[in-house]
Coordinates of C-alpha atoms in Angstrom, one line a residue:
X1 CA -0.1 0.1 0.4
X2 CA 3.2 2.6 0.6
X3 CA 4.5 1.6 -2.3
X4 CA 0.9 2.3 -4.3
X5 CA 0.8 5.5 -1.9
X6 CA 4.3 6.6 -3.4
X7 CA 3.6 5.5 -6.8
X8 CA 0.9 7.8 -7.1
X9 CA 2.3 11.2 -5.0
X10 CA 6.2 10.6 -6.9
X11 CA 5.5 9.2 -10.6
X12 CA 3.2 8.3 -12.8
X13 CA 2.2 5.1 -13.3
X14 CA 3.2 5.8 -17.2
X15 CA 7.0 6.3 -15.9
X16 CA 7.0 3.4 -13.7
X17 CA 6.3 1.3 -16.4
X18 CA 8.9 2.8 -18.4
X19 CA 10.9 2.2 -15.6
X20 CA 10.1 -1.0 -15.2
X21 CA 10.4 -2.4 -18.8
X22 CA 13.7 -0.7 -18.7
X23 CA 14.7 -2.9 -16.1
X24 CA 13.6 -5.6 -17.5
X25 CA 15.5 -5.2 -20.5
X26 CA 18.4 -4.7 -18.8
X27 CA 18.0 -8.1 -16.5
X28 CA 17.1 -10.1 -20.1
X29 CA 20.4 -9.3 -21.7
X30 CA 22.4 -9.7 -18.2
X31 CA 20.7 -13.3 -18.2
X32 CA 21.6 -13.9 -21.7
X33 CA 25.5 -12.9 -21.4
X34 CA 26.3 -14.3 -18.2
X35 CA 25.8 -17.7 -19.4
X36 CA 28.0 -17.1 -22.3
X37 CA 30.8 -15.8 -20.6
X38 CA 30.9 -18.7 -17.8
X39 CA 31.0 -20.7 -21.0
X40 CA 34.1 -19.2 -22.1
X41 CA 35.7 -19.3 -18.7
X42 CA 35.1 -22.7 -18.1
X43 CA 36.1 -23.9 -21.7
X44 CA 39.1 -21.8 -21.6
X45 CA 38.3 -21.2 -25.6
X46 CA 36.5 -18.7 -27.6
X47 CA 36.6 -20.5 -30.5
X48 CA 33.8 -20.1 -32.7
X49 CA 33.1 -16.6 -31.5
X50 CA 33.6 -13.9 -34.4
X51 CA 35.9 -11.3 -33.4
X52 CA 34.6 -9.3 -36.5
X53 CA 31.1 -9.3 -35.2
X54 CA 32.1 -8.5 -31.8
X55 CA 33.7 -5.3 -33.1
X56 CA 31.1 -4.3 -35.1
X57 CA 28.7 -4.4 -32.2
X58 CA 31.5 -2.7 -30.0
X59 CA 31.4 0.2 -32.8
X60 CA 27.4 0.1 -32.3
X61 CA 27.3 0.0 -28.8
X62 CA 29.9 2.7 -28.9
X63 CA 28.2 5.2 -30.4
X64 CA 24.8 3.9 -29.2
X65 CA 26.1 5.2 -25.7
X66 CA 27.3 8.7 -27.2
X67 CA 24.5 9.5 -29.0
X68 CA 22.2 8.2 -25.9
X69 CA 24.5 10.7 -23.3
X70 CA 24.4 13.7 -26.3
X71 CA 20.2 13.1 -26.6
X72 CA 20.0 12.9 -22.7
X73 CA 17.6 9.9 -23.1
X74 CA 16.0 8.2 -20.0
X75 CA 18.7 6.5 -17.5
X76 CA 17.4 2.6 -18.3
X77 CA 18.4 3.4 -22.1
X78 CA 21.9 4.9 -21.3
X79 CA 22.4 2.1 -18.1
X80 CA 21.8 -0.7 -21.1
X81 CA 24.1 1.2 -23.6
X82 CA 26.9 1.5 -20.7
X83 CA 26.4 -2.5 -20.1
X84 CA 26.6 -3.5 -23.8
X85 CA 30.2 -1.5 -24.0
X86 CA 31.1 -3.4 -20.6
X87 CA 29.9 -6.6 -22.1
X88 CA 31.7 -6.3 -25.6
X89 CA 34.8 -5.6 -23.7
X90 CA 34.7 -8.1 -21.5
X91 CA 34.0 -10.7 -24.4
X92 CA 36.6 -9.1 -26.6
X93 CA 39.3 -9.4 -23.9
X94 CA 38.3 -13.1 -22.9
X95 CA 38.6 -13.9 -27.1
X96 CA 41.9 -12.1 -27.8
X97 CA 43.1 -13.9 -24.4
X98 CA 42.2 -17.3 -25.2
X99 CA 42.7 -17.2 -28.4
X100 CA 46.6 -16.2 -27.7
X101 CA 46.8 -18.9 -25.0
X102 CA 45.8 -21.4 -26.9
X103 CA 47.5 -20.6 -30.2
X104 CA 50.7 -20.8 -28.0
X105 CA 49.4 -24.4 -26.3
X106 CA 49.0 -25.3 -29.5
X107 CA 52.2 -24.4 -31.4
X108 CA 54.3 -25.8 -28.2
X109 CA 52.5 -29.1 -28.7
X110 CA 53.6 -29.2 -32.0
X111 CA 57.2 -28.8 -31.4
X112 CA 57.2 -30.8 -28.7
X113 CA 56.9 -34.7 -28.6
X114 CA 53.6 -36.2 -27.9
X115 CA 53.2 -36.9 -24.1
X116 CA 51.7 -40.5 -23.1
X117 CA 48.2 -39.5 -22.2
X118 CA 46.4 -41.6 -19.7
X119 CA 43.7 -44.3 -19.9
X120 CA 41.3 -41.9 -18.1
X121 CA 41.4 -39.7 -21.5
X122 CA 37.7 -39.1 -22.8
X123 CA 37.2 -41.5 -25.6
X124 CA 33.3 -40.6 -26.5
X125 CA 33.3 -36.9 -26.7
X126 CA 33.6 -34.5 -29.4
X127 CA 33.1 -31.1 -29.5
X128 CA 32.4 -28.5 -32.7
X129 CA 31.2 -25.0 -32.7
X130 CA 28.0 -25.0 -33.1
X131 CA 25.3 -21.6 -34.0
X132 CA 23.0 -20.7 -31.0
X133 CA 21.7 -17.6 -29.9
X134 CA 24.3 -15.7 -28.2
X135 CA 23.4 -13.0 -25.8
X136 CA 24.1 -9.0 -25.9
X137 CA 22.6 -5.9 -27.4
X138 CA 19.2 -5.2 -27.5
X139 CA 19.4 -4.7 -31.1
X140 CA 21.5 -7.2 -32.3
X141 CA 22.4 -10.9 -30.3
X142 CA 19.6 -13.4 -30.8
X143 CA 21.2 -15.8 -33.3
X144 CA 24.6 -14.6 -34.9
X145 CA 27.1 -16.0 -33.1
X146 CA 28.7 -19.3 -32.1
X147 CA 30.1 -21.0 -29.1
X148 CA 32.2 -24.2 -28.3
X149 CA 29.1 -26.1 -27.4
X150 CA 28.2 -30.0 -28.2
X151 CA 25.7 -30.3 -30.0
X152 CA 24.0 -33.6 -28.4
X153 CA 24.8 -32.1 -24.8
X154 CA 23.1 -28.5 -25.3
X155 CA 21.0 -28.4 -22.4
X156 CA 17.9 -26.1 -24.0
X157 CA 15.5 -27.2 -26.3
X158 CA 15.6 -26.0 -30.0
X159 CA 13.0 -23.9 -31.1
X160 CA 11.2 -26.9 -32.3
X161 CA 9.1 -27.1 -29.0
X162 CA 11.1 -30.9 -29.2
X163 CA 12.6 -31.8 -26.2
X164 CA 14.4 -35.5 -25.6
X165 CA 13.2 -35.5 -22.1
X166 CA 9.7 -37.3 -21.7
X167 CA 8.9 -35.7 -18.6
X168 CA 10.1 -32.0 -19.1
X169 CA 7.9 -29.4 -20.9
X170 CA 10.3 -26.9 -22.4
X171 CA 7.8 -24.4 -22.9
X172 CA 6.4 -24.6 -18.9
X173 CA 10.3 -24.5 -18.0
X174 CA 11.3 -21.4 -20.6
X175 CA 7.5 -19.6 -19.4
X176 CA 8.5 -20.0 -15.9
X177 CA 12.4 -18.8 -16.5
X178 CA 10.9 -15.4 -18.6
X179 CA 8.6 -14.7 -15.7
X180 CA 11.4 -15.0 -13.5
X181 CA 13.8 -12.7 -15.4
X182 CA 10.5 -10.5 -15.5
X183 CA 10.3 -10.5 -11.7
X184 CA 13.7 -9.7 -11.7
X185 CA 13.8 -7.3 -13.7
X186 CA 10.8 -5.7 -11.7
X187 CA 12.1 -6.2 -8.1
X188 CA 15.4 -4.3 -9.4
X189 CA 13.7 -1.6 -10.5
X190 CA 11.6 -1.2 -7.2
X191 CA 15.2 -1.2 -5.0
X192 CA 16.6 1.1 -7.7
X193 CA 13.8 3.4 -7.1
X194 CA 13.5 3.2 -3.5
X195 CA 17.6 3.8 -2.9
X196 CA 17.3 6.6 -4.7
X197 CA 19.7 5.2 -8.0
X198 CA 16.4 5.5 -10.5
X199 CA 14.5 8.4 -10.7
X200 CA 11.6 9.8 -12.7
X201 CA 12.5 12.0 -15.7
X202 CA 10.1 14.5 -16.6
X203 CA 8.8 14.5 -20.1
X204 CA 9.8 18.4 -20.9
X205 CA 12.1 19.7 -18.4
X206 CA 15.3 18.7 -17.4
X207 CA 17.2 16.0 -19.1
X208 CA 14.4 15.4 -21.4
X209 CA 15.4 17.8 -24.4
X210 CA 13.1 18.8 -27.1
X211 CA 13.8 17.5 -30.9
X212 CA 15.1 20.6 -31.7
X213 CA 17.4 20.7 -28.7
X214 CA 19.1 17.6 -29.4
X215 CA 22.3 18.0 -31.4
X216 CA 22.3 16.3 -35.2
X217 CA 25.8 14.4 -33.8
X218 CA 23.3 12.4 -31.6
X219 CA 21.0 11.6 -33.6
X220 CA 23.5 10.9 -36.5
X221 CA 25.5 8.6 -33.9
X222 CA 22.0 7.1 -32.8
X223 CA 21.1 6.3 -36.4
X224 CA 25.0 4.8 -36.9
X225 CA 24.3 2.4 -34.4
X226 CA 20.7 1.4 -35.3
X227 CA 22.5 0.6 -38.7
X228 CA 25.1 -1.3 -37.0
X229 CA 22.9 -3.5 -35.3
X230 CA 20.7 -4.0 -37.9
X231 CA 23.4 -5.0 -40.2
X232 CA 24.5 -7.4 -38.0
X233 CA 21.8 -9.6 -38.4
X234 CA 21.7 -9.8 -42.4
X235 CA 24.8 -12.4 -42.5
X236 CA 22.8 -14.9 -40.3
X237 CA 19.8 -15.0 -42.3
X238 CA 21.9 -15.3 -45.3
X239 CA 23.6 -17.9 -43.8
X240 CA 20.6 -19.8 -42.6
X241 CA 19.3 -19.5 -46.3
X242 CA 22.3 -21.2 -47.4
X243 CA 23.0 -23.8 -44.9
X244 CA 18.8 -24.4 -45.2
X245 CA 19.1 -24.1 -41.4
X246 CA 18.7 -22.8 -38.0
X247 CA 20.8 -25.0 -35.7
X248 CA 21.4 -23.8 -32.3
X249 CA 18.3 -21.5 -31.9
X250 CA 17.1 -22.5 -28.9
X251 CA 14.1 -21.4 -27.3
X252 CA 14.8 -19.6 -24.2
X253 CA 17.5 -17.7 -26.0
X254 CA 15.0 -16.8 -28.5
X255 CA 12.2 -16.1 -26.6
X256 CA 14.4 -13.8 -24.4
X257 CA 15.8 -11.8 -27.2
X258 CA 12.3 -11.0 -28.0
X259 CA 11.6 -9.7 -24.7
X260 CA 15.0 -8.0 -24.7
X261 CA 14.3 -5.8 -27.6
X262 CA 10.4 -5.5 -26.8
X263 CA 11.4 -4.2 -23.3
X264 CA 13.5 -1.3 -24.3
X265 CA 11.1 -0.1 -26.6
X266 CA 8.4 -0.6 -24.7
X267 CA 10.8 1.3 -21.9
X268 CA 10.9 4.4 -24.3
X269 CA 7.5 4.6 -25.4
X270 CA 6.0 4.4 -22.3
X271 CA 8.1 7.5 -20.6
X272 CA 6.1 9.7 -23.9
X273 CA 4.7 9.7 -26.8
X274 CA 5.1 13.1 -27.5
X275 CA 5.8 13.8 -31.3
X276 CA 9.3 15.9 -30.3
X277 CA 10.6 12.6 -27.9
X278 CA 9.8 10.2 -30.5
X279 CA 11.6 11.6 -33.0
X280 CA 14.2 12.5 -30.7
X281 CA 14.5 8.6 -30.0
X282 CA 13.6 7.1 -33.5
X283 CA 17.1 5.8 -33.9
X284 CA 17.1 3.9 -30.8
X285 CA 13.7 3.0 -31.4
X286 CA 14.4 1.6 -35.0
X287 CA 17.3 -0.3 -33.6
X288 CA 15.5 -2.2 -30.6
X289 CA 12.2 -3.0 -32.5
X290 CA 13.7 -3.4 -36.1
X291 CA 15.7 -6.4 -35.1
X292 CA 12.3 -7.9 -33.6
X293 CA 11.2 -7.8 -37.7
X294 CA 14.5 -9.5 -38.2
X295 CA 13.9 -11.9 -35.8
X296 CA 10.5 -13.1 -37.3
X297 CA 12.1 -13.5 -40.5
X298 CA 14.7 -16.3 -38.6
X299 CA 12.0 -17.9 -36.5
X300 CA 9.9 -18.5 -39.9
X301 CA 13.6 -19.7 -41.2
X302 CA 13.7 -22.0 -38.6
X303 CA 9.8 -23.2 -39.0
X304 CA 10.8 -23.4 -42.8
X305 CA 14.1 -25.4 -42.7
X306 CA 13.7 -27.4 -39.5
X307 CA 10.5 -28.1 -38.7
X308 CA 9.2 -28.8 -42.3
X309 CA 11.7 -31.9 -42.0
X310 CA 10.2 -33.1 -39.0
X311 CA 6.6 -33.1 -39.4
X312 CA 6.4 -35.3 -42.4
X313 CA 3.6 -38.1 -42.1
X314 CA 5.3 -41.2 -40.4
X315 CA 4.7 -43.4 -43.3
X316 CA 7.7 -45.9 -44.5
X317 CA 9.1 -44.7 -47.8
X318 CA 9.5 -47.4 -50.6
X319 CA 13.2 -46.8 -50.4
X320 CA 13.2 -47.9 -47.1
X321 CA 10.9 -51.0 -47.1
X322 CA 13.2 -52.1 -49.5
X323 CA 16.4 -51.5 -47.3
X324 CA 14.6 -53.5 -44.1
X325 CA 15.6 -56.5 -45.1
X326 CA 19.0 -55.7 -45.2
X327 CA 18.8 -53.9 -41.8
X328 CA 17.1 -56.8 -40.0
X329 CA 19.8 -59.1 -41.6
X330 CA 22.3 -56.8 -40.1
X331 CA 20.6 -56.8 -36.8
X332 CA 20.4 -60.3 -36.6
X333 CA 23.7 -61.4 -37.1
X334 CA 26.3 -60.7 -35.0
X335 CA 26.8 -57.0 -34.5
X336 CA 30.3 -55.1 -34.4
X337 CA 30.7 -52.8 -31.6
X338 CA 32.0 -49.5 -32.2
X339 CA 32.8 -46.2 -30.4
X340 CA 32.8 -42.6 -31.7
X341 CA 36.3 -40.6 -30.6
X342 CA 36.8 -37.0 -30.0
X343 CA 39.7 -35.2 -31.4
X344 CA 41.0 -33.4 -28.1
X345 CA 42.0 -34.6 -24.7
X346 CA 40.1 -33.1 -21.3
X347 CA 42.2 -29.9 -21.4
X348 CA 41.1 -28.9 -24.8
X349 CA 44.5 -29.6 -27.0
X350 CA 44.3 -31.6 -29.9
X351 CA 45.5 -35.4 -29.8
X352 CA 48.4 -36.7 -31.6
X353 CA 49.3 -40.7 -32.3
X354 CA 50.5 -41.6 -29.1
X355 CA 46.9 -40.2 -27.6
X356 CA 44.7 -42.5 -30.1
X357 CA 47.2 -45.6 -29.3
X358 CA 46.1 -45.2 -25.4
X359 CA 42.4 -44.8 -26.6
X360 CA 42.9 -48.1 -28.8
X361 CA 44.3 -49.5 -25.9
X362 CA 41.6 -48.9 -23.1
X363 CA 38.9 -49.9 -26.1
X364 CA 40.5 -53.0 -26.2
X365 CA 39.0 -54.4 -23.1
X366 CA 35.9 -53.9 -24.8
X367 CA 36.7 -56.4 -27.6
X368 CA 36.4 -53.8 -30.1
X369 CA 38.2 -52.6 -32.9
X370 CA 36.2 -50.1 -34.5
X371 CA 36.2 -46.6 -33.9
X372 CA 34.4 -43.4 -35.5
X373 CA 35.3 -39.9 -35.9
X374 CA 33.5 -37.0 -37.0
X375 CA 36.1 -34.4 -39.1
X376 CA 38.7 -36.2 -40.6
X377 CA 40.9 -32.4 -40.8
X378 CA 40.2 -31.4 -37.4
X379 CA 43.5 -31.2 -35.1
X380 CA 44.9 -33.5 -37.9
X381 CA 42.7 -36.3 -37.0
X382 CA 43.0 -38.5 -40.3
X383 CA 46.5 -37.9 -40.5
X384 CA 47.0 -38.5 -36.6
X385 CA 44.5 -41.7 -35.8
X386 CA 45.4 -43.8 -38.6
X387 CA 48.8 -44.5 -38.4
X388 CA 47.5 -45.3 -34.6
X389 CA 44.8 -47.9 -35.7
X390 CA 47.8 -49.4 -38.1
X391 CA 50.0 -50.1 -34.9
X392 CA 47.2 -51.3 -32.8
X393 CA 45.1 -53.2 -35.2
X394 CA 42.5 -51.2 -35.5
X395 CA 39.4 -49.7 -38.5
X396 CA 38.1 -46.4 -38.4
X397 CA 35.2 -44.7 -39.9
X398 CA 36.6 -41.2 -41.1
X399 CA 34.2 -38.3 -41.0
X400 CA 33.7 -35.3 -43.2
X401 CA 31.6 -32.5 -42.1
X402 CA 29.7 -30.9 -45.4
X403 CA 27.8 -28.4 -42.7
X404 CA 29.9 -25.4 -44.5
X405 CA 31.9 -25.3 -47.6
X406 CA 35.4 -25.2 -45.9
X407 CA 34.8 -27.9 -43.6
X408 CA 33.4 -29.9 -46.1
X409 CA 36.9 -29.2 -48.2
X410 CA 39.5 -29.6 -45.6
X411 CA 37.8 -32.9 -44.7
X412 CA 37.6 -34.3 -48.3
X413 CA 41.2 -33.2 -48.8
X414 CA 42.1 -35.1 -45.6
X415 CA 40.3 -38.3 -46.3
X416 CA 41.9 -38.0 -50.1
X417 CA 45.7 -37.8 -48.6
X418 CA 45.5 -40.1 -45.7
X419 CA 42.9 -43.1 -46.6
X420 CA 44.9 -44.9 -49.7
X421 CA 47.9 -44.8 -47.2
X422 CA 46.3 -46.9 -44.8
X423 CA 43.2 -48.6 -46.7
X424 CA 43.5 -51.2 -44.2
X425 CA 42.7 -49.2 -41.5
X426 CA 39.5 -46.9 -43.4
X427 CA 36.5 -48.9 -42.3
X428 CA 34.2 -46.4 -44.6
X429 CA 33.5 -42.5 -44.8
X430 CA 30.9 -40.9 -43.2
X431 CA 29.7 -37.7 -45.0
X432 CA 27.8 -35.8 -42.4
X433 CA 26.4 -36.6 -39.1
X434 CA 22.6 -36.0 -38.5
X435 CA 22.9 -33.8 -41.7
X436 CA 19.2 -34.8 -42.6
X437 CA 17.9 -34.9 -39.2
X438 CA 19.2 -31.3 -38.8
X439 CA 17.3 -30.1 -42.2
X440 CA 21.1 -29.0 -43.3
X441 CA 20.7 -31.0 -46.4
X442 CA 18.4 -32.5 -48.6
X443 CA 18.7 -36.3 -49.5
X444 CA 19.3 -35.2 -53.1
X445 CA 21.9 -32.2 -52.0
X446 CA 23.6 -35.0 -49.1
X447 CA 23.9 -37.7 -51.7
X448 CA 26.0 -35.4 -54.3
X449 CA 28.2 -34.9 -51.4
X450 CA 28.4 -38.7 -51.1
X451 CA 28.8 -39.4 -54.8
X452 CA 31.9 -36.6 -55.0
X453 CA 33.8 -38.0 -52.1
X454 CA 33.3 -41.9 -53.8
X455 CA 34.6 -40.1 -57.3
X456 CA 37.5 -38.6 -55.4
X457 CA 38.5 -41.5 -54.0
X458 CA 38.3 -43.6 -57.2
X459 CA 35.5 -46.2 -55.6
X460 CA 38.3 -47.8 -53.5
X461 CA 36.3 -46.8 -50.1
X462 CA 32.9 -47.4 -48.5
X463 CA 31.3 -44.2 -48.5
X464 CA 27.5 -42.9 -47.0
X465 CA 26.2 -41.2 -44.4
X466 CA 25.5 -41.4 -40.5
X467 CA 22.3 -40.2 -39.3
X468 CA 18.7 -40.9 -37.5
X469 CA 16.5 -43.8 -38.6
X470 CA 13.6 -41.8 -39.1
X471 CA 14.8 -39.9 -41.8
X472 CA 15.5 -43.4 -43.3
X473 CA 11.8 -44.1 -42.6
X474 CA 9.6 -41.0 -43.9
X475 CA 11.3 -40.5 -46.8
X476 CA 13.9 -37.9 -46.3
X477 CA 16.9 -40.2 -47.3
X478 CA 15.3 -41.9 -50.3
X479 CA 17.5 -40.1 -52.7
X480 CA 21.1 -40.9 -50.3
X481 CA 19.9 -44.7 -50.4
X482 CA 18.7 -44.7 -54.3
X483 CA 22.0 -42.7 -55.1
X484 CA 24.5 -45.5 -54.2
X485 CA 25.6 -45.0 -50.7
X486 CA 27.7 -48.0 -49.1
X487 CA 27.2 -47.6 -45.7
X488 CA 24.0 -45.8 -44.0

């Protein structure tokens, strides 16, 4: 009751809502950014985070802050701008530091004899950069950066509303998370107001300049920052279109990004709807609310590229029916136990031949003599693992990661170079891992990649792919089956 009385005496409901929404926006972006900072610290790596994007965003944030201060915008806008600049400097500092340290470690490892690893080295782990919605600015960061996270261990459900857990409802968890963030932002505003840290800004008084009082330079800075933020999303939209995938977009990250942008704009609009005020704040409204349009485009892309593949009728295709006798026969026969190997040690450094030999020694106790790797060029995997397989009597399924042209070209080159040298050790080559399941390729596109690799190897090795069984059942993989894949 005391709070309500104070509300009516000291500030209007409209101004209170402006402060609350601004505080909620700040809480939202803090919630999104902190996990990324912690992840970088725990993994001691910033691999996959684009410094170019960070510097563009830093430039946008600096001009955003300068323009906000110059134009005398509401306190929550300035507080957010200060926070974003601080966050950028921390992220850039992490990237520069970890990139330098890891480069020095790699250089020292390459110049030294590989050390003998212990049998406790992880055998079944694999890490690869995967695109997720990275936290960040009110105008920028829902999906444009990548982090060093394991695809299968991602703790956030994808926006497809699918969850591997049968007991958890992702929508319920995400709704509770959003409500918690909103409550935290509201509580933060109440504390700031009661303590005097936050005070209402009059609409036509000191600290609220009219449009004709605002320097042209402040408006130029505001528009420049908006261009930086809006432009940063365009490469992501283009990438999604080219890859036919929005892999890594998490439902919670996506919703919080929208909420952060929406509450930021609401914080400005609830302060005042006067024409001169809106003209002054136009650059910041374009930057915050404009990115929501881009988020909507990404959302539509996700539904088209990923969900469309997963909502087909669960009918069994003709090709899958033709394949079933062979599958049943293979399952009925004595199976071959194999293990998936990562290319890095627990400390994040690359494995060498001696490391793989130690892995093989440990695996031998299971009776298996077959392993699989995902990307032949990562950490020189093919170069290091094949001689180890030869000395240990193992066979290897080499992997080619086709999701980007760069990774495809590098992995293909590594396979072409080393597979013929160790033909007895190469069991097969897989092009892609769950590429159909994730919607990165159509069956025809993946089949073309497989045929390209077979041609490059002269037909001397089995070449196929590894994917989820339901992609064979629903017809997605028909072109792969009919195209002559040797292994599925």
